[in-house]
Amino acid sequence: MNQTTRTFTYIIGIVMTIAMVGSLILPMLSSQVGMTDPYSLTPEPTALPEPTLPPPPDIAMIDFDSRYLHRSGLFTIGVPSGWSPQSDSSNDVELRASLNNADLQSVVEVRISKNTDGLVDAAGLAEFLDDSWLRYTWGGYTRWDETSRAITDDGIVRIDFNLERGRTNLIARQESWLAGGDIFSARVVTAENAAQELKFLLRGVAETIEWLPQYVGGPFAWDVYYDELDKHMLRFPSSWEVTDAAPGLPATALGDDLTLAVATFDVLLANEDEARAWMQGWRFGVEAQSAQAVEVDGAEGYRISYRLRNLDGGVESGAVIALNGADNRLHVANLRAADLDEDLLEATAEDYPWLAVLDSFRLVPEFEVAHLPQR
């Protein structure tokens, strides 16, 4: 093999070697060029779905004919069609009730507060409804902002709000006013597309707040027992515990050494002698004491006092108010105290404040109310 041939052979070998090496290295370099440091990338955020607003309610389909009775028994409000009682509360200085329509994301709230600051006009009320008061009342929301405030010609403080609950945007309006020594506030929350409907709801609720006339001036921190079948009601301290109650059946509440029983009997009483005789036969161990005729809101009846010797040999004293009902039955509230031996018809509520419970017993034949969910 001559020199030229050997030189050519070497060149061909070198070229083939370079080609083989290149076929191995170039794909690796190519893949590296396409790679980027993963930590240098900013991930694209995933878009969250926007909350869907419910359609505004048809106000032509809303009335306020159904009534809601507050747990205190002091007031009722009209319940707009489609809303239902959600919660209520009471203490010595404030009563609160709320109604809910979950499908429309709407809440109606009423507060009645004692005017302990002696407010006399809308300007003073506007100062009272400050940021601290509002923050207390908006505790269940993610965010709230007051957007406007005005005092109307008739002395109402009107406040508008934007709200957030979670990712849902809402609007609200509150109207507050002074009346009868108390502060009234009505508030409506709706979806942000229902401004006109909100105004309609607020006006309807505010105009249907009514005190029960028989209990005007009564203590805020008392509860009410109302039997929707037997149509009678009475109030008692909220610290007392209702141990059993059902519409049309006897009910019992217990206080400190006190037992309250409410029931209806198939009898009517015509005079004081019949009242004492009925009391004497009420149960074994009873000794009827005094009886006197009474009339309560047009219902005639009797107050009766008695002594009871219990199974342990102790003495209890009791007082009863028994009212003849239009249903030809006797409606009875019976309150007795343990370890007491006294004719309670000769005592007063100043002597024993719990006797005021009997003074609250009423027959209410035309009263129908909406109900809270079972507690």
XYZ file of C-alpha atoms in Angstrom:
375
model
C 0.000 0.000 0.000
C 1.457 3.285 -1.094
C 1.686 6.426 1.000
C -1.289 8.088 -0.614
C -3.565 5.158 0.086
C -2.514 4.997 3.749
C -3.101 8.724 4.200
C -6.576 8.463 2.696
C -7.397 5.483 4.919
C -6.385 7.450 8.045
C -8.536 10.394 7.042
C -11.576 8.182 6.444
C -11.050 6.550 9.860
C -10.859 9.870 11.644
C -14.023 11.148 9.945
C -15.935 7.991 10.864
C -14.751 8.209 14.494
C -15.873 11.826 14.746
C -19.235 10.895 13.247
C -19.744 8.055 15.710
C -18.790 10.193 18.700
C -21.034 13.005 17.456
C -23.984 10.645 17.122
C -23.631 9.858 20.814
C -22.906 13.327 22.189
C -25.232 15.562 20.120
C -28.512 14.016 21.375
C -27.309 14.500 24.932
C -26.427 18.136 24.250
C -29.736 18.639 22.503
C -31.715 17.326 25.505
C -29.753 19.570 27.855
C -30.520 22.617 25.740
C -34.268 21.960 26.150
C -34.035 21.653 29.941
C -34.619 24.586 32.320
C -34.055 24.810 36.044
C -37.486 23.870 37.525
C -36.926 26.202 40.470
C -36.642 29.181 38.147
C -40.215 28.763 36.841
C -43.263 30.590 38.286
C -46.295 28.249 38.109
C -49.421 29.611 36.502
C -52.163 30.042 39.177
C -55.264 27.909 38.815
C -58.287 30.092 38.313
C -60.902 29.658 41.062
C -64.531 29.465 39.959
C -66.498 32.607 40.694
C -69.450 32.149 43.109
C -72.763 31.977 41.279
C -75.252 34.611 42.377
C -78.801 33.397 42.994
C -81.482 35.249 41.048
C -83.139 38.037 43.074
C -86.410 37.007 44.737
C -89.718 37.929 43.147
C -91.137 40.447 45.616
C -94.625 39.849 44.222
C -94.426 36.381 45.797
C -93.340 37.619 49.247
C -95.744 38.420 52.069
C -95.244 38.816 55.823
C -98.382 37.001 57.007
C -96.538 34.383 59.082
C -95.458 35.633 62.524
C -92.331 34.757 64.484
C -92.554 34.839 68.294
C -89.270 35.718 69.988
C -88.138 33.363 72.741
C -88.767 36.122 75.305
C -92.420 36.352 74.314
C -92.077 40.130 74.181
C -92.403 40.717 70.444
C -93.207 39.203 67.078
C -92.059 40.017 63.567
C -93.461 39.178 60.162
C -91.587 36.376 58.411
C -91.127 36.981 54.669
C -92.249 34.070 52.509
C -89.276 31.732 51.923
C -87.405 32.788 55.063
C -87.462 30.794 58.309
C -86.385 31.466 61.903
C -82.703 30.670 62.383
C -81.680 31.779 65.886
C -82.644 34.052 68.740
C -81.181 35.238 72.029
C -81.975 37.447 74.982
C -80.284 38.931 78.002
C -81.024 41.744 80.439
C -80.434 44.480 77.863
C -80.882 43.013 74.361
C -83.235 40.836 72.335
C -82.117 39.439 68.973
C -83.747 37.332 66.280
C -82.594 36.238 62.822
C -84.366 34.707 59.831
C -82.606 32.892 57.003
C -83.078 32.020 53.334
C -80.060 29.892 52.428
C -81.003 29.578 48.738
C -80.939 33.368 48.346
C -77.921 33.868 50.667
C -80.103 36.240 52.669
C -80.366 36.923 56.400
C -82.873 39.143 58.218
C -82.009 40.317 61.726
C -83.849 42.336 64.368
C -82.311 43.698 67.569
C -84.089 45.512 70.379
C -81.803 47.013 73.007
C -82.538 48.926 76.167
C -81.607 52.577 75.850
C -79.205 52.477 78.793
C -77.250 55.493 77.467
C -80.284 57.753 77.569
C -80.214 58.574 73.850
C -82.806 61.195 72.905
C -82.416 61.742 69.157
C -81.152 60.254 65.914
C -77.860 62.147 66.089
C -77.051 60.531 69.425
C -78.144 57.154 68.069
C -75.822 57.557 65.081
C -72.897 58.106 67.450
C -73.958 55.082 69.491
C -73.839 52.888 66.350
C -70.071 53.260 66.124
C -67.381 50.969 64.721
C -67.194 48.967 67.933
C -70.955 48.257 67.941
C -70.934 47.323 64.267
C -67.910 45.041 64.648
C -69.744 43.193 67.427
C -72.819 42.667 65.256
C -70.936 41.584 62.108
C -68.944 38.842 63.828
C -69.988 36.084 61.405
C -68.571 37.701 58.252
C -65.088 37.593 56.659
C -65.122 41.326 55.970
C -67.550 44.219 56.259
C -67.301 47.816 55.114
C -69.694 50.657 55.823
C -70.383 52.376 52.492
C -72.868 55.099 53.469
C -74.773 56.505 56.433
C -77.666 58.951 56.657
C -80.353 60.174 59.043
C -83.799 60.287 57.436
C -86.421 62.970 58.046
C -88.319 60.636 60.395
C -85.286 60.039 62.618
C -84.064 56.703 61.257
C -80.317 56.026 61.077
C -79.743 54.193 57.773
C -76.412 52.438 57.125
C -75.354 50.511 53.999
C -72.627 47.854 53.880
C -70.551 45.704 51.561
C -69.784 42.280 53.018
C -67.816 39.140 52.326
C -68.516 35.676 53.627
C -65.843 33.343 52.332
C -65.574 34.317 48.646
C -69.178 35.508 48.390
C -69.866 39.226 48.019
C -72.991 40.485 49.777
C -74.715 43.781 50.515
C -76.691 44.882 53.567
C -78.741 47.753 54.893
C -79.587 48.502 58.528
C -82.188 50.911 59.878
C -82.183 51.900 63.571
C -84.541 54.112 65.530
C -85.603 55.055 69.070
C -89.058 54.110 70.361
C -90.586 53.668 73.810
C -87.272 53.885 75.624
C -85.626 51.191 73.477
C -83.318 51.019 70.451
C -84.681 49.106 67.459
C -82.485 47.866 64.610
C -83.635 45.933 61.543
C -81.047 44.609 59.088
C -81.207 42.658 55.830
C -78.322 40.915 54.016
C -78.716 39.783 50.389
C -76.617 38.829 47.378
C -75.094 41.861 45.698
C -77.497 41.656 42.725
C -80.636 42.117 44.876
C -80.472 45.756 46.007
C -84.120 46.588 45.253
C -85.356 43.395 46.875
C -83.256 44.183 49.951
C -85.097 47.497 50.407
C -88.460 45.752 50.080
C -87.532 43.119 52.684
C -86.183 45.676 55.136
C -89.291 47.817 54.965
C -91.557 44.794 55.396
C -89.694 43.468 58.436
C -89.323 46.864 60.139
C -93.036 47.609 59.775
C -94.105 44.253 61.259
C -92.159 44.399 64.549
C -94.830 44.327 67.265
C -94.664 44.181 71.044
C -97.128 41.771 72.645
C -99.294 44.296 74.510
C -99.830 42.036 77.530
C -96.070 41.856 78.152
C -94.962 45.428 77.448
C -92.394 46.452 80.035
C -91.627 42.864 81.040
C -88.065 41.721 81.780
C -85.921 40.977 78.728
C -84.192 37.960 80.292
C -87.347 35.841 80.625
C -88.408 33.076 78.243
C -91.899 32.268 77.041
C -93.798 28.997 77.005
C -96.418 28.921 74.272
C -98.692 25.969 73.475
C -99.897 26.342 69.893
C -102.658 23.757 70.338
C -104.030 24.680 73.747
C -103.446 28.382 72.953
C -102.023 29.566 76.248
C -98.713 31.142 77.166
C -96.710 32.510 80.095
C -93.238 33.872 80.803
C -90.629 32.707 83.315
C -86.964 33.463 84.134
C -84.609 32.135 81.442
C -82.574 30.371 84.149
C -85.479 27.961 84.639
C -85.334 24.682 82.717
C -88.243 23.263 80.727
C -88.075 19.540 81.438
C -90.971 18.398 79.292
C -93.340 20.110 76.911
C -95.293 19.252 73.779
C -98.216 20.961 72.051
C -101.506 19.961 73.663
C -99.795 18.177 76.595
C -98.783 19.278 80.116
C -95.519 21.184 80.418
C -93.123 21.489 83.348
C -90.367 23.985 84.137
C -88.051 23.908 87.155
C -86.421 26.817 88.978
C -84.585 26.990 92.299
C -86.862 24.950 94.602
C -89.764 25.887 92.322
C -91.927 23.769 90.029
C -94.133 25.277 87.343
C -96.744 23.122 85.622
C -99.032 24.209 82.791
C -101.916 22.010 81.676
C -105.513 21.958 80.438
C -108.415 20.071 82.052
C -111.866 19.124 80.783
C -113.755 21.135 83.370
C -114.994 24.694 83.948
C -115.232 26.465 87.305
C -118.296 28.549 88.167
C -117.414 30.018 91.583
C -114.822 30.135 94.339
C -116.247 27.099 96.149
C -115.899 25.011 92.997
C -112.367 26.339 92.576
C -111.348 25.236 96.085
C -113.032 21.867 95.633
C -111.273 21.283 92.332
C -107.940 22.203 93.901
C -108.592 19.872 96.862
C -109.087 16.955 94.480
C -106.122 17.795 92.284
C -103.875 15.208 93.928
C -103.377 13.358 97.188
C -101.945 15.451 100.006
C -103.338 18.799 98.811
C -105.084 21.190 101.176
C -106.850 24.010 99.328
C -106.562 27.347 101.138
C -107.948 30.471 99.451
C -109.667 31.258 96.164
C -110.555 34.528 94.473
C -112.183 35.350 91.170
C -110.046 37.011 88.465
C -110.428 38.188 84.891
C -107.409 38.155 82.569
C -107.807 39.774 79.154
C -111.462 38.827 79.071
C -111.008 35.270 80.347
C -112.700 34.575 83.671
C -111.128 32.307 86.238
C -109.700 31.935 89.725
C -106.552 32.227 91.761
C -106.205 29.427 94.254
C -103.642 28.767 96.970
C -102.829 25.423 98.555
C -100.479 23.438 100.793
C -99.011 20.117 99.754
C -97.507 17.468 102.003
C -94.933 15.676 99.849
C -93.722 12.074 100.093
C -90.761 13.079 102.262
C -93.056 14.674 104.822
C -92.102 18.215 103.853
C -94.547 21.017 103.148
C -94.807 22.900 99.854
C -96.915 25.969 99.168
C -98.517 26.574 95.801
C -100.532 29.098 93.850
C -102.648 28.453 90.788
C -104.287 30.611 88.171
C -107.086 28.714 86.411
C -108.859 30.342 83.443
C -112.046 29.146 81.762
C -111.311 28.918 78.044
C -113.599 29.442 75.065
C -112.829 25.794 74.246
C -114.805 24.796 77.394
C -111.673 23.657 79.158
C -109.796 24.920 82.202
C -106.328 26.312 81.450
C -104.110 26.096 84.533
C -100.687 27.450 85.538
C -99.566 25.909 88.827
C -96.489 27.200 90.677
C -95.296 25.689 93.930
C -92.315 26.269 96.210
C -90.527 23.637 98.283
C -89.946 24.152 102.009
C -92.475 26.963 102.263
C -95.635 26.999 104.375
C -97.631 30.131 103.548
C -100.921 31.103 101.907
C -99.556 32.520 98.675
C -102.743 34.450 97.920
C -101.824 36.614 100.897
C -98.305 37.165 99.509
C -97.212 39.470 96.687
C -94.519 39.515 94.009
C -92.569 41.850 96.281
C -92.467 39.048 98.856
C -91.744 36.352 96.292
C -90.721 37.737 92.864
C -91.408 34.410 91.169
C -95.148 34.913 91.740
C -94.991 37.332 88.783
C -94.808 34.242 86.570
C -98.482 33.546 87.255
C -99.360 37.148 86.379
C -98.072 36.471 82.852
C -100.456 33.556 82.131
C -102.660 34.335 79.124
C -105.066 32.639 76.748
C -104.207 33.529 73.140
C -106.793 31.861 70.856
C -105.822 33.639 67.615
C -102.044 33.555 67.937
C -100.072 31.522 65.360
C -96.309 31.667 64.981
C -93.389 30.305 62.991
C -90.917 28.133 64.889
C -87.178 27.955 65.401
C -85.403 24.709 64.509
C -85.312 22.285 67.425
C -82.598 23.206 69.931
